[in-house]
Structures are given as C-alpha cells and as structure tokens.
Amino acid sequence: MSTNYGIHHVDSDVVVADNADDLARKLDADVIKKAAQADAVEHQMTLREAFETHKKAIFWSMALSAALIMEGYDVVVIGSYYGHPAFLKRFGVEAPGTTNGYVIPAQWQSALSNGSSAGGIIGLLFNGYAADRWGPKIVMMTSIIALTGFIFIMVFANSLTMLVIGEVFCGIPWGVFQTLTTAYASEVCPIQLRGYLTAYVNLCWGVGILLSSGVVKATLPIASDWSWRLPFVLQWVWVGPLFLIVWFCPPSPWWLVRKGRLEEAEASIRRLTNQEKVTADDAKATVAMMVHTNELEMEASAGTTYLDCFRKTDARRTEIVMMVFAMQLLSGENLIGQGVQFLQTAGISTNTAFSLNMVLNSMFIIGTIFSWGLLTIFGRRTLYTVGMASMSVVLFIIGGLAWIGTKSSIFAIGSLLIVLNFAYNATLGPICYTLIGEISSTRLRQKSIVLSRIAYQIMNIICGIIVPRMLSPTAWNWGPKSGIFWGVSAGLSTLYCYLRLPETKNRSYGELDLLFEHKVPAWRFKSTKVDQFATHGVVRNDVEYPDSKEEIKHLD
C-alpha cells in the first residue's frame, strides 16, 4: 500500500485501473485524495482498533442477522418431522418394520423440503429488484409483516398439501432475509471485521437449527397434534423484536451512495461508528472512498440489472458466488439437514437419534465460533477448499462403514456425522457468506447474492428430491451408503475451488474490482499487487495521461 494519497505513479508489476485518467477527470481531485486516505486508514487499522471504532456497526449487523434464526429454525423442524412419531401418525402411511411404524412418502418429503426453497426463489428475485428501488429497510419490514400472516398456515394446517403451501409462502420472506442480512454485514464494517460478521450469519442459522432441535425433542411426549404444531407457533416470538431492530437500524451507506444521497451516507456512517474516534471529516473521506469504488465499477459495467451480472467481469464473479453457495449442498451437507432420518436408517433408536441430532446441530454454533479463529490465520480460499476436501474424506468413510453393519459401525457413523457437521460449520458454512459478500461487486451485490442463493435453492430442490429417496426405506433405501455418492460430489467441488475460487482476505472492494477486471487467475489473487489509486503513466496536476499499455506481471 502506497502512502501517496491521490493518483500516483507505480511500477508495471502493480495492477491499476485502466480508466484512471477518466476517473481523475470525472472526480474532484480532493475526492480522490480523501478516498485514498480512507482506504489507507482502513488497511492499516488493527483488529482491535476496528472493533473499538465500529462497535455500533457490529451490534446492528449481528442484530439484523438474527432474522436467519427463523429460517434455520424451520428448515430443521420440517426435516425432524420425518422421524417425529406424532407427525408421522397424523400424516404418514403405514410402513411395518420401520422404527415408528409410519413414514412420510418420499414424494411428500420432497414437496415439504422443496416448498420453502420454491418460495425462497420468488422472494429472492423480488428482493433483488425491490431492495435497490425502495431500500433494504422497507423491503425487510414488509417481509416481516407478511411472514406474521403466513405462519398461520403452518400452525393450523390439516393436510400435507396445506403444509406445503405454507412452506412456499413462508419461503418468500425468508428469501428476502437471506440476502439482505449478508449484504448489510458486508457493507457496514471494515475489512478487518467483514469476515467475522458475514460468517456470523451461519451462526444465526445454527442457533435456529439447535433451537428447533430442542423444541421438537421437548414436544415428543405430547400425544396430540400440538406436539408438531407448537414448534411452528414459536416462530411468532421473533416477529416483534425483529421488526423493531429493522426499524431503528441505520441504512447501508453503500446503498445511499449508489442513490447519490451522500450527506445521508455520511450520517449513517456516523451512526455506525464511535463518534469519539470518527470525525465528520473521517465520515466524508469514507464516503469519498465509496464514491470512488462506485465510479470504478460504473466504468467497468454501468448497468445494475440481473443481466449485467452475466456481462464482462461480473460474469466471472457471478459464476463464483453461485458455485460457492451451490457447493454447500454438493458437499453432502444435505445429509445433516435430515439427520434424524439418516441416523434412524443407520439403526439408531428414535430417542437416541433426536438426542444425537441436538449434538449434531450444536456444531453450527461451535463450528462457526471456531471458524473465527481460523479466519484470523488462514485465507477464505484455503479454508473453503480444505474444508471441502475434508468433508469428501469423511463422507467416503461413512459410506464405507455402512457396508459393515455392526453395532460399532452404526455408532461410528453417528459420530462421523457430527465430525462432518463440525468440518462444514468451521469452514464451508460460515466462509460461504464471507465469500459471496466480498466477491460480488458493490453495485450488483444485492442481485449477485440473490443469484447465488437461487443457485443454492435450485440445488436444494434437487437434493430435496433425491436425498429422501436415498434415505427412505420405501424408495432407494441407500441409508448411510449415500455417503459415497456425496463423497464423489465433494471431491469434484474441491477441484473447482482450486481452479476458480480466489482469495479475498484483506482486499478492499476497489482492489477486488481491479483483480477481476484484469482477469487475474484465482490462485494469484493473494500475491498480486494492486493499487486502485495509481497509474503506469505520467501524473500531471492530478490528471492521468498514460504513456503506455504495459502487460500486467503477476507475482508468484
């Protein structure tokens, strides 16, 4: 990082903006100088300084991410019901020889599992358009109000058809929550905190999942339909507090900059930071940096539609974020989502399966907290790739043990499933949110995250069709042997990570823009030098006049 503020000359082995001369003419020299200064301050800030300066931003980001507790809660509630005695007796078909004597047919399991995914795709597409037009806060509050009504369908459902309809409708606001929370976390905090707060989104999922596991297990002794209705009722508990959090939280300064509301962006930054450490001039400098990055991206790609996500340099970025999210399921994580049924097919009793499921789901919290330590030491690319490779190995072992069939091998499978979930939540689970928040361009972030989550939902629908059939005794009946299938899938995903997944740690959004613009290979992102405020040409009176187009040299 150069200590020169404003446009300056650098050697040809440093990646710079090809349009530096245009930016120098378009933006005021003082704006560029302030932007460069704010960028330098952010890079040089220590983790402790970032925490002390941005305590308010941390609070609002964590509070807003709590919306995903609701989604994580429901995902496991439905999956747990496939082994829930009262639910099976109410909606299942007789299946002599099975643990509970009843099963939910595979096609209905697919419909229930895919209902929220289908609704989520609708909500995601709507959010990508609405959040840019009306702002994330309005869209979020509207979604919370809608969800309040949709929960009634789930609570008072009297058929599997009604439950599927309820899942679809509830999936719409959940789709909105998925993108807005991640985008907000990636926009309100500096480089040093970005990884931790975007990874925290996964912990919120884990809280919801663990909470649902405990609630479902606690309601097992209830003999009536309220045994499965009560877990749905508890979803109303989150609505009021969440609405108030959204109402009072500061808007994203990046969104305000994109709308040209610079004074409001400065005010938002002041609300998100410690005013004893961040002066009004500091806020102006930070906004100047956002303006500079926005202009940098506008020069590369002016549009902000869904089609623009697949044009020029954004096409590569969109491909990567979509694959990063889809690979969460290609890793075999979907077996964890149906942990109760998976454990039952391995030969474990109902009560033990639900107890192990709670331990299994606690890994979402334990693993995410562990990932914060790993993020301090390792890069995003390293963690995601190694995590994927580790899951592939564990899945192959689980699949191999299924052929043995002894009591010891059965409990070994249960233990390995916990190891699998820990590996997932220490690497893939949380790092996914960090990567999609950092790889997408700032102007297309909402839509890029939407498309990445849609890729996840499409893969979730596919998994929702094949996984129940893999595990169901009345269908393919693979049971734990399905681990071999997903081990191969995770292995191929590891290869993709090596070839296509870039390192984003310690990079500003402007630097990432230039790395993608210059088509730097994924494995060279970490070592390539970048200076978004420099030129290879001659600097005269704060205006660039490049004298040559030298080939970019990358450092190995």
Coordinates of C-alpha atoms in Angstrom, one line a residue:
M1 CA 0.0 0.0 0.0
S2 CA 1.4 3.3 -1.1
T3 CA 1.5 6.2 1.3
N4 CA 0.7 8.6 -1.6
Y5 CA -2.8 10.0 -1.4
G6 CA -4.5 10.6 -4.7
I7 CA -3.4 9.5 -8.2
H8 CA 0.3 8.5 -8.3
H9 CA 2.7 6.5 -10.4
V10 CA 3.7 2.9 -9.7
D11 CA 5.7 0.2 -11.4
S12 CA 4.3 -2.0 -14.1
D13 CA 4.1 -5.1 -11.8
V14 CA 1.2 -3.5 -9.9
V15 CA -2.4 -3.9 -11.1
V16 CA -4.0 -0.4 -11.6
A17 CA -7.2 0.9 -13.1
D18 CA -7.1 1.1 -16.9
N19 CA -9.5 4.1 -16.6
A20 CA -7.6 6.0 -14.0
D21 CA -7.4 9.0 -16.3
D22 CA -11.2 9.0 -16.8
L23 CA -11.7 8.8 -13.0
A24 CA -9.3 11.7 -12.4
R25 CA -11.2 13.9 -14.8
K26 CA -14.6 12.8 -13.6
L27 CA -14.0 13.1 -9.8
D28 CA -12.7 16.1 -7.9
A29 CA -9.0 15.8 -7.0
D30 CA -9.9 16.3 -3.3
V31 CA -12.4 13.4 -3.5
I32 CA -9.7 11.0 -4.9
K33 CA -7.3 12.2 -2.2
K34 CA -9.8 11.6 0.6
A35 CA -10.8 8.2 -0.9
A36 CA -7.1 7.1 -1.0
Q37 CA -6.6 8.3 2.6
A38 CA -9.7 6.4 3.9
D39 CA -8.6 3.3 2.0
A40 CA -5.1 3.5 3.6
V41 CA -6.6 4.0 7.1
E42 CA -8.8 1.0 6.7
H43 CA -6.0 -1.2 5.5
Q44 CA -3.7 -0.1 8.4
M45 CA -6.3 -0.5 11.1
T46 CA -5.7 -3.3 13.5
L47 CA -8.5 -5.8 14.5
R48 CA -8.7 -4.2 18.0
E49 CA -9.0 -0.7 16.5
A50 CA -11.7 -1.9 14.1
F51 CA -13.7 -3.3 16.9
E52 CA -13.4 -0.2 19.1
T53 CA -14.3 2.1 16.2
H54 CA -17.2 0.0 14.8
K55 CA -18.9 -1.4 17.8
K56 CA -22.3 0.0 16.7
A57 CA -21.9 -1.5 13.2
I58 CA -21.1 -4.9 14.8
F59 CA -24.2 -4.6 17.0
W60 CA -26.6 -3.7 14.1
S61 CA -25.1 -6.3 11.8
M62 CA -25.5 -9.1 14.4
A63 CA -29.0 -7.9 15.4
L64 CA -30.2 -7.9 11.8
S65 CA -28.6 -11.3 11.0
A66 CA -30.9 -12.7 13.7
A67 CA -33.6 -12.9 11.1
L68 CA -31.9 -16.0 9.8
I69 CA -32.6 -17.7 13.1
M70 CA -36.2 -18.1 11.9
E71 CA -35.2 -19.7 8.6
G72 CA -32.7 -22.1 10.2
Y73 CA -35.4 -23.0 12.8
D74 CA -37.9 -24.0 10.2
V75 CA -35.6 -25.9 7.9
V76 CA -34.7 -28.4 10.7
V77 CA -38.3 -28.5 12.1
I78 CA -39.6 -30.0 8.8
G79 CA -36.6 -32.3 8.4
S80 CA -37.0 -33.6 12.0
Y81 CA -40.7 -34.3 11.5
Y82 CA -39.9 -37.2 9.1
G83 CA -38.9 -39.1 12.3
H84 CA -41.5 -37.5 14.6
P85 CA -44.0 -40.1 16.0
A86 CA -47.0 -37.7 16.3
F87 CA -46.4 -36.1 12.9
L88 CA -45.9 -39.5 11.3
K89 CA -49.1 -40.8 12.8
R90 CA -51.1 -37.8 11.7
F91 CA -49.7 -37.5 8.1
G92 CA -47.7 -40.7 7.4
V93 CA -48.6 -44.0 5.8
E94 CA -48.1 -47.4 7.5
A95 CA -44.7 -48.9 7.0
P96 CA -44.3 -52.2 9.0
G97 CA -40.8 -52.9 10.1
T98 CA -39.8 -49.2 10.4
T99 CA -38.8 -47.5 13.7
N100 CA -42.2 -45.7 14.1
G101 CA -44.4 -47.9 12.0
Y102 CA -45.2 -44.9 9.7
V103 CA -43.3 -43.0 7.1
I104 CA -43.9 -39.8 5.1
P105 CA -43.8 -40.9 1.5
A106 CA -40.7 -39.8 -0.4
Q107 CA -42.6 -37.6 -2.8
W108 CA -44.2 -35.7 0.1
Q109 CA -40.9 -35.3 1.8
S110 CA -39.6 -33.8 -1.4
A111 CA -42.6 -31.4 -1.6
L112 CA -42.2 -30.3 2.0
S113 CA -38.4 -29.9 1.8
N114 CA -38.7 -28.0 -1.5
G115 CA -41.7 -25.8 -0.6
S116 CA -39.6 -23.2 1.2
S117 CA -36.9 -23.4 -1.5
A118 CA -39.5 -22.6 -4.2
G119 CA -40.9 -19.7 -2.2
G120 CA -37.4 -18.6 -1.4
I121 CA -36.6 -18.2 -5.1
I122 CA -39.7 -16.0 -5.5
G123 CA -38.6 -13.9 -2.5
L124 CA -35.0 -13.7 -3.8
L125 CA -36.0 -12.4 -7.2
F126 CA -38.4 -9.9 -5.7
N127 CA -35.7 -8.7 -3.2
G128 CA -33.1 -8.2 -5.9
Y129 CA -35.3 -5.6 -7.6
A130 CA -37.2 -4.2 -4.6
A131 CA -34.2 -3.6 -2.3
D132 CA -32.4 -1.5 -5.0
R133 CA -35.5 0.5 -5.7
W134 CA -37.1 1.1 -2.3
G135 CA -34.2 0.3 0.0
P136 CA -33.4 -2.8 2.2
K137 CA -35.2 -1.5 5.3
I138 CA -38.6 -1.1 3.7
V139 CA -38.4 -4.5 2.0
M140 CA -37.3 -6.2 5.2
M141 CA -40.1 -4.7 7.3
T142 CA -42.7 -5.6 4.7
S143 CA -41.4 -9.2 4.6
I144 CA -41.6 -9.5 8.4
I145 CA -45.3 -8.4 8.3
A146 CA -46.0 -10.9 5.6
L147 CA -44.3 -13.7 7.5
T148 CA -46.5 -13.0 10.5
G149 CA -49.6 -13.9 8.5
F150 CA -48.0 -16.9 6.6
I151 CA -47.1 -18.6 9.9
F152 CA -50.9 -19.1 10.5
I153 CA -51.0 -21.5 7.5
M154 CA -48.3 -23.7 9.1
V155 CA -49.8 -23.7 12.6
F156 CA -53.3 -24.7 11.5
A157 CA -52.5 -27.0 8.6
N158 CA -54.7 -30.1 8.4
S159 CA -53.1 -31.8 5.5
L160 CA -49.7 -32.2 3.8
T161 CA -50.9 -30.1 0.9
M162 CA -51.6 -27.2 3.3
L163 CA -48.2 -27.6 4.9
V164 CA -46.5 -27.4 1.5
I165 CA -48.5 -24.3 0.7
G166 CA -47.4 -22.8 4.0
E167 CA -43.8 -23.6 3.3
V168 CA -43.9 -21.9 -0.1
F169 CA -45.5 -18.7 1.3
C170 CA -43.1 -18.6 4.3
G171 CA -40.2 -19.2 1.9
I172 CA -40.9 -15.8 0.2
P173 CA -39.9 -13.6 3.2
W174 CA -37.1 -16.0 4.1
G175 CA -35.7 -15.5 0.7
V176 CA -35.6 -11.7 1.4
F177 CA -33.9 -12.3 4.8
Q178 CA -31.2 -14.4 3.2
T179 CA -29.7 -11.7 1.0
L180 CA -30.4 -8.5 3.0
T181 CA -28.6 -9.7 6.1
T182 CA -25.5 -10.9 4.3
A183 CA -25.3 -7.7 2.1
Y184 CA -25.7 -5.5 5.2
A185 CA -23.0 -7.3 7.1
S186 CA -20.6 -7.0 4.2
E187 CA -21.3 -3.2 3.7
V188 CA -21.3 -1.7 7.2
C189 CA -18.0 -3.0 8.5
P190 CA -14.3 -2.5 7.6
I191 CA -12.0 -5.2 6.0
Q192 CA -10.9 -6.5 9.4
L193 CA -14.4 -7.3 10.6
R194 CA -16.1 -8.3 7.3
G195 CA -15.1 -12.0 7.6
Y196 CA -16.3 -12.4 11.1
L197 CA -19.7 -10.7 10.7
T198 CA -20.6 -12.3 7.4
A199 CA -19.6 -15.7 9.0
Y200 CA -21.8 -14.8 11.9
V201 CA -24.8 -15.3 9.6
N202 CA -24.1 -19.0 9.7
L203 CA -24.1 -19.0 13.5
C204 CA -27.6 -17.5 13.4
W205 CA -28.7 -20.4 11.2
G206 CA -27.1 -22.7 13.8
V207 CA -29.0 -21.0 16.7
G208 CA -32.3 -21.5 14.8
I209 CA -31.4 -25.1 14.0
L210 CA -30.3 -26.0 17.5
L211 CA -33.4 -24.3 19.0
S212 CA -35.7 -26.2 16.7
S213 CA -34.0 -29.5 17.6
G214 CA -34.5 -28.8 21.3
V215 CA -38.1 -27.7 20.8
V216 CA -39.0 -30.7 18.7
K217 CA -37.4 -33.1 21.2
A218 CA -39.2 -31.4 24.1
T219 CA -42.6 -31.8 22.4
L220 CA -42.1 -35.5 21.6
P221 CA -44.0 -36.7 24.8
I222 CA -47.2 -34.7 23.8
A223 CA -49.7 -37.1 22.4
S224 CA -51.9 -34.7 20.4
D225 CA -51.3 -32.7 17.2
W226 CA -49.9 -29.9 19.3
S227 CA -46.7 -31.9 19.5
W228 CA -45.9 -30.8 16.0
R229 CA -47.9 -27.5 15.9
L230 CA -46.1 -25.9 18.9
P231 CA -42.7 -25.6 17.2
F232 CA -44.5 -23.6 14.4
V233 CA -46.2 -21.4 17.0
L234 CA -42.9 -20.3 18.5
Q235 CA -41.9 -18.6 15.2
W236 CA -44.1 -15.7 16.2
V237 CA -41.8 -14.9 19.1
W238 CA -39.2 -13.4 16.7
V239 CA -41.5 -11.2 14.7
G240 CA -41.9 -8.2 17.1
P241 CA -38.3 -7.8 18.2
L242 CA -37.0 -8.3 14.6
F243 CA -39.4 -5.6 13.2
L244 CA -38.1 -3.1 15.9
I245 CA -34.4 -3.9 15.0
V246 CA -35.0 -3.2 11.3
W247 CA -37.0 0.0 12.1
F248 CA -34.1 1.5 14.2
C249 CA -31.0 0.2 12.3
P250 CA -29.0 2.7 10.2
P251 CA -29.4 2.2 6.4
S252 CA -26.4 0.9 4.5
P253 CA -24.1 3.8 3.5
W254 CA -23.2 1.9 0.3
W255 CA -26.8 1.9 -0.9
L256 CA -27.2 5.6 -0.1
V257 CA -24.0 6.4 -2.1
R258 CA -25.4 4.4 -5.1
K259 CA -28.5 6.6 -4.9
G260 CA -26.4 9.8 -4.7
R261 CA -27.6 10.6 -1.2
L262 CA -24.1 11.4 0.1
E263 CA -25.0 13.5 3.1
E264 CA -27.3 10.7 4.4
A265 CA -24.4 8.2 3.8
E266 CA -22.2 10.4 6.0
A267 CA -24.8 10.5 8.7
S268 CA -25.3 6.7 8.5
I269 CA -21.5 6.2 8.9
R270 CA -21.5 8.4 12.0
R271 CA -24.4 6.3 13.5
L272 CA -22.4 3.1 12.7
T273 CA -19.1 4.2 14.2
N274 CA -17.7 5.6 17.5
Q275 CA -18.1 9.3 17.1
E276 CA -15.2 9.9 19.5
K277 CA -12.9 8.2 17.0
V278 CA -14.5 9.0 13.7
T279 CA -14.9 12.7 13.0
A280 CA -17.2 14.3 10.4
D281 CA -14.2 14.6 8.1
D282 CA -13.4 10.9 8.5
A283 CA -17.0 10.1 7.5
K284 CA -16.6 12.3 4.4
A285 CA -13.4 10.5 3.5
T286 CA -15.1 7.1 3.8
V287 CA -18.0 8.2 1.6
A288 CA -15.4 9.5 -0.9
M289 CA -13.9 6.0 -1.0
M290 CA -17.3 4.5 -1.6
V291 CA -17.9 7.1 -4.4
H292 CA -14.6 6.2 -6.0
T293 CA -15.3 2.5 -5.9
N294 CA -18.8 3.1 -7.3
E295 CA -17.3 5.1 -10.2
L296 CA -14.6 2.5 -10.7
E297 CA -17.3 -0.2 -11.2
M298 CA -19.5 2.1 -13.3
E299 CA -16.6 2.5 -15.7
A300 CA -16.3 -1.3 -16.0
S301 CA -20.0 -2.0 -16.1
A302 CA -22.6 0.8 -15.9
G303 CA -25.8 -1.4 -15.5
T304 CA -27.3 -2.8 -12.4
T305 CA -29.8 -5.4 -13.8
Y306 CA -29.8 -9.1 -13.4
L307 CA -28.4 -9.4 -17.0
D308 CA -25.5 -7.2 -16.0
C309 CA -24.4 -9.9 -13.5
F310 CA -23.6 -12.0 -16.5
R311 CA -21.7 -9.4 -18.5
K312 CA -18.0 -8.5 -18.7
T313 CA -16.0 -9.1 -15.5
D314 CA -19.2 -9.6 -13.5
A315 CA -19.9 -12.8 -15.3
R316 CA -16.9 -14.5 -13.6
R317 CA -17.9 -13.0 -10.2
T318 CA -21.5 -14.3 -10.6
E319 CA -20.3 -17.8 -11.6
I320 CA -18.1 -18.0 -8.5
V321 CA -20.7 -16.8 -5.9
M322 CA -23.3 -19.1 -7.4
M323 CA -21.0 -22.1 -7.2
V324 CA -19.8 -21.2 -3.7
F325 CA -23.4 -21.3 -2.5
A326 CA -24.4 -24.4 -4.5
M327 CA -21.3 -26.3 -3.3
Q328 CA -22.6 -26.0 0.2
L329 CA -25.1 -28.8 -0.8
L330 CA -22.7 -30.5 -3.2
S331 CA -20.5 -31.1 -0.1
G332 CA -23.0 -33.5 1.3
E333 CA -24.3 -31.1 3.9
N334 CA -27.9 -32.0 3.0
L335 CA -27.5 -35.3 4.9
I336 CA -27.1 -33.3 8.1
G337 CA -30.4 -31.4 7.4
Q338 CA -32.2 -34.8 7.6
G339 CA -30.0 -36.0 10.5
V340 CA -32.8 -37.8 12.4
Q341 CA -33.9 -39.9 9.5
F342 CA -30.3 -40.6 8.5
L343 CA -29.5 -41.8 12.0
Q344 CA -32.7 -43.9 12.1
T345 CA -31.8 -45.6 8.8
A346 CA -28.4 -46.4 10.3
G347 CA -30.3 -48.4 13.0
I348 CA -30.3 -45.9 15.9
S349 CA -33.5 -45.6 18.1
T350 CA -35.8 -42.6 17.8
N351 CA -35.0 -41.0 21.2
T352 CA -31.2 -41.5 20.7
A353 CA -31.5 -40.1 17.1
F354 CA -33.2 -36.9 18.4
S355 CA -30.5 -36.6 21.1
L356 CA -27.7 -37.1 18.7
N357 CA -29.4 -34.6 16.3
M358 CA -29.2 -31.9 19.0
V359 CA -25.4 -32.6 19.4
L360 CA -25.2 -32.6 15.6
N361 CA -26.9 -29.3 15.2
S362 CA -24.9 -27.7 18.1
M363 CA -21.9 -27.9 15.6
F364 CA -23.4 -25.0 13.7
I365 CA -22.6 -22.7 16.7
I366 CA -19.4 -24.4 17.9
G367 CA -18.0 -24.7 14.3
T368 CA -18.8 -21.0 13.4
I369 CA -17.1 -19.8 16.6
F370 CA -14.1 -22.0 15.7
S371 CA -14.1 -20.5 12.2
W372 CA -13.5 -17.0 13.6
G373 CA -10.1 -18.2 14.9
L374 CA -9.3 -19.9 11.6
L375 CA -10.3 -16.7 9.7
T376 CA -7.6 -14.8 11.7
I377 CA -4.9 -17.2 10.5
F378 CA -6.0 -18.5 7.1
G379 CA -7.5 -17.1 3.9
R380 CA -11.0 -17.7 2.7
R381 CA -9.8 -19.8 -0.3
T382 CA -7.7 -22.0 1.9
L383 CA -10.5 -22.7 4.4
Y384 CA -13.2 -23.3 1.9
T385 CA -11.0 -25.7 -0.2
V386 CA -9.5 -27.6 2.7
G387 CA -13.0 -27.9 4.3
M388 CA -14.5 -29.3 1.1
A389 CA -11.7 -31.9 0.8
S390 CA -12.1 -32.9 4.5
M391 CA -15.8 -33.5 4.0
S392 CA -15.2 -35.6 1.0
V393 CA -12.9 -37.9 3.0
V394 CA -15.4 -38.2 5.9
L395 CA -18.2 -39.0 3.6
F396 CA -16.3 -41.8 1.9
I397 CA -15.6 -43.3 5.4
I398 CA -19.3 -43.0 6.3
G399 CA -20.3 -44.7 3.1
G400 CA -17.7 -47.5 3.6
L401 CA -18.9 -48.2 7.2
A402 CA -22.4 -48.7 6.0
W403 CA -21.4 -51.9 4.4
I404 CA -20.1 -53.3 7.7
G405 CA -23.5 -53.1 9.5
T406 CA -22.2 -53.9 13.1
K407 CA -23.4 -52.0 16.2
S408 CA -20.0 -50.4 16.5
S409 CA -20.0 -49.2 12.9
I410 CA -23.5 -47.8 13.4
F411 CA -22.4 -45.5 16.3
A412 CA -19.2 -44.7 14.4
I413 CA -21.4 -43.4 11.6
G414 CA -23.3 -41.2 14.1
S415 CA -20.1 -39.9 15.5
L416 CA -18.7 -39.2 12.0
L417 CA -21.8 -37.3 11.1
I418 CA -21.1 -34.9 14.0
V419 CA -17.4 -34.6 12.7
L420 CA -18.8 -33.9 9.2
N421 CA -21.1 -31.1 10.6
F422 CA -18.2 -29.6 12.6
A423 CA -16.0 -29.5 9.5
Y424 CA -18.8 -27.9 7.5
N425 CA -19.5 -25.2 10.0
A426 CA -15.9 -24.4 10.7
T427 CA -15.2 -23.9 7.0
L428 CA -17.8 -24.1 4.2
G429 CA -20.8 -22.9 6.2
P430 CA -19.6 -19.5 7.5
I431 CA -16.9 -18.8 4.8
C432 CA -19.6 -19.1 2.1
Y433 CA -21.3 -15.9 3.4
T434 CA -17.9 -14.1 3.6
L435 CA -17.0 -15.0 0.0
I436 CA -20.3 -14.1 -1.6
G437 CA -20.3 -10.7 0.2
E438 CA -16.8 -9.9 -0.9
I439 CA -16.6 -11.4 -4.4
S440 CA -19.7 -9.6 -5.8
S441 CA -19.3 -6.0 -7.0
T442 CA -20.8 -3.3 -4.7
R443 CA -23.2 -2.1 -7.4
L444 CA -24.5 -5.6 -8.1
R445 CA -24.2 -7.0 -4.6
Q446 CA -27.9 -7.5 -3.9
K447 CA -28.5 -9.2 -7.2
S448 CA -25.3 -11.3 -7.1
I449 CA -26.2 -12.6 -3.6
V450 CA -29.8 -13.2 -4.9
L451 CA -28.4 -15.3 -7.8
S452 CA -26.0 -17.2 -5.5
R453 CA -28.8 -18.0 -3.2
I454 CA -31.1 -19.1 -6.1
A455 CA -28.3 -21.5 -7.2
Y456 CA -28.4 -22.9 -3.6
Q457 CA -32.2 -23.2 -3.7
I458 CA -32.2 -24.9 -7.1
M459 CA -29.6 -27.4 -5.7
N460 CA -31.7 -27.7 -2.6
I461 CA -34.7 -28.6 -4.7
I462 CA -32.7 -31.3 -6.5
C463 CA -31.4 -32.6 -3.2
G464 CA -34.9 -32.4 -1.7
I465 CA -35.9 -34.8 -4.5
I466 CA -33.0 -37.3 -4.4
V467 CA -32.0 -37.3 -0.7
P468 CA -35.4 -38.5 0.7
R469 CA -35.3 -41.3 -1.9
M470 CA -31.7 -42.2 -0.9
L471 CA -32.8 -42.5 2.8
S472 CA -36.4 -43.7 2.6
P473 CA -36.9 -47.5 3.3
T474 CA -39.8 -47.4 0.7
A475 CA -37.6 -45.9 -2.0
W476 CA -33.9 -46.4 -2.9
N477 CA -33.0 -47.3 0.7
W478 CA -29.3 -46.4 0.4
G479 CA -29.1 -45.1 4.0
P480 CA -25.6 -44.2 5.1
K481 CA -24.2 -45.7 1.8
S482 CA -25.3 -42.4 0.2
G483 CA -22.1 -41.0 1.8
I484 CA -20.1 -42.4 -1.2
F485 CA -22.2 -40.5 -3.7
W486 CA -21.7 -37.3 -1.8
G487 CA -18.0 -38.0 -1.2
V488 CA -17.5 -38.0 -5.0
S489 CA -19.5 -34.8 -5.3
A490 CA -17.4 -33.1 -2.6
G491 CA -14.2 -34.3 -4.3
L492 CA -15.2 -32.7 -7.6
S493 CA -16.1 -29.5 -5.8
T494 CA -12.7 -29.4 -4.2
L495 CA -11.2 -29.4 -7.7
Y496 CA -13.4 -26.4 -8.7
C497 CA -12.3 -24.5 -5.6
Y498 CA -8.6 -24.9 -6.5
L499 CA -9.1 -23.7 -10.1
R500 CA -11.7 -20.9 -9.7
L501 CA -12.1 -19.7 -6.1
P502 CA -10.0 -16.5 -5.4
E503 CA -8.6 -15.3 -2.2
T504 CA -10.4 -12.1 -0.9
K505 CA -8.8 -11.7 2.5
N506 CA -7.5 -8.2 3.3
R507 CA -8.7 -6.8 0.0
S508 CA -10.8 -3.7 -0.4
Y509 CA -13.7 -3.7 -2.8
G510 CA -11.9 -1.4 -5.1
E511 CA -8.9 -3.8 -5.2
L512 CA -11.1 -6.8 -5.9
D513 CA -12.7 -4.9 -8.8
L514 CA -9.3 -4.4 -10.4
L515 CA -8.2 -8.0 -9.9
F516 CA -11.3 -9.3 -11.6
E517 CA -11.0 -6.6 -14.3
H518 CA -7.5 -7.7 -15.2
K519 CA -8.6 -11.4 -15.1
V520 CA -6.0 -12.4 -12.5
P521 CA -6.1 -16.3 -12.0
A522 CA -7.8 -17.4 -8.8
W523 CA -4.5 -18.8 -7.4
R524 CA -2.7 -15.5 -7.9
F525 CA -5.2 -13.2 -6.1
K526 CA -3.3 -13.3 -2.9
S527 CA 0.2 -12.5 -4.3
T528 CA -0.8 -9.9 -6.9
K529 CA 0.0 -6.2 -6.0
V530 CA -2.9 -3.8 -6.5
D531 CA -3.2 0.0 -6.2
Q532 CA -6.6 1.4 -7.2
F533 CA -5.3 5.0 -6.9
A534 CA -2.2 4.6 -9.1
T535 CA -1.3 4.6 -12.8
H536 CA 1.5 3.3 -15.0
G537 CA 1.5 6.6 -16.9
V538 CA 2.7 10.2 -16.0
V539 CA 1.0 12.1 -13.3
R540 CA 0.4 15.8 -14.0
N541 CA -1.7 18.1 -12.0
D542 CA -3.8 15.2 -10.5
V543 CA -4.8 14.1 -14.0
E544 CA -3.6 10.9 -15.7
Y545 CA -2.1 10.7 -19.1
P546 CA -1.0 7.1 -19.6
D547 CA 2.1 6.8 -21.9
S548 CA 2.0 3.1 -22.4
K549 CA -0.1 -0.1 -22.0
E550 CA 2.3 -2.4 -20.3
E551 CA 1.4 -6.0 -19.7
I552 CA 0.5 -6.8 -16.1
K553 CA 3.0 -9.0 -14.4
H554 CA 1.8 -11.2 -11.5
L555 CA 3.9 -12.2 -8.6
D556 CA 4.2 -15.9 -7.9

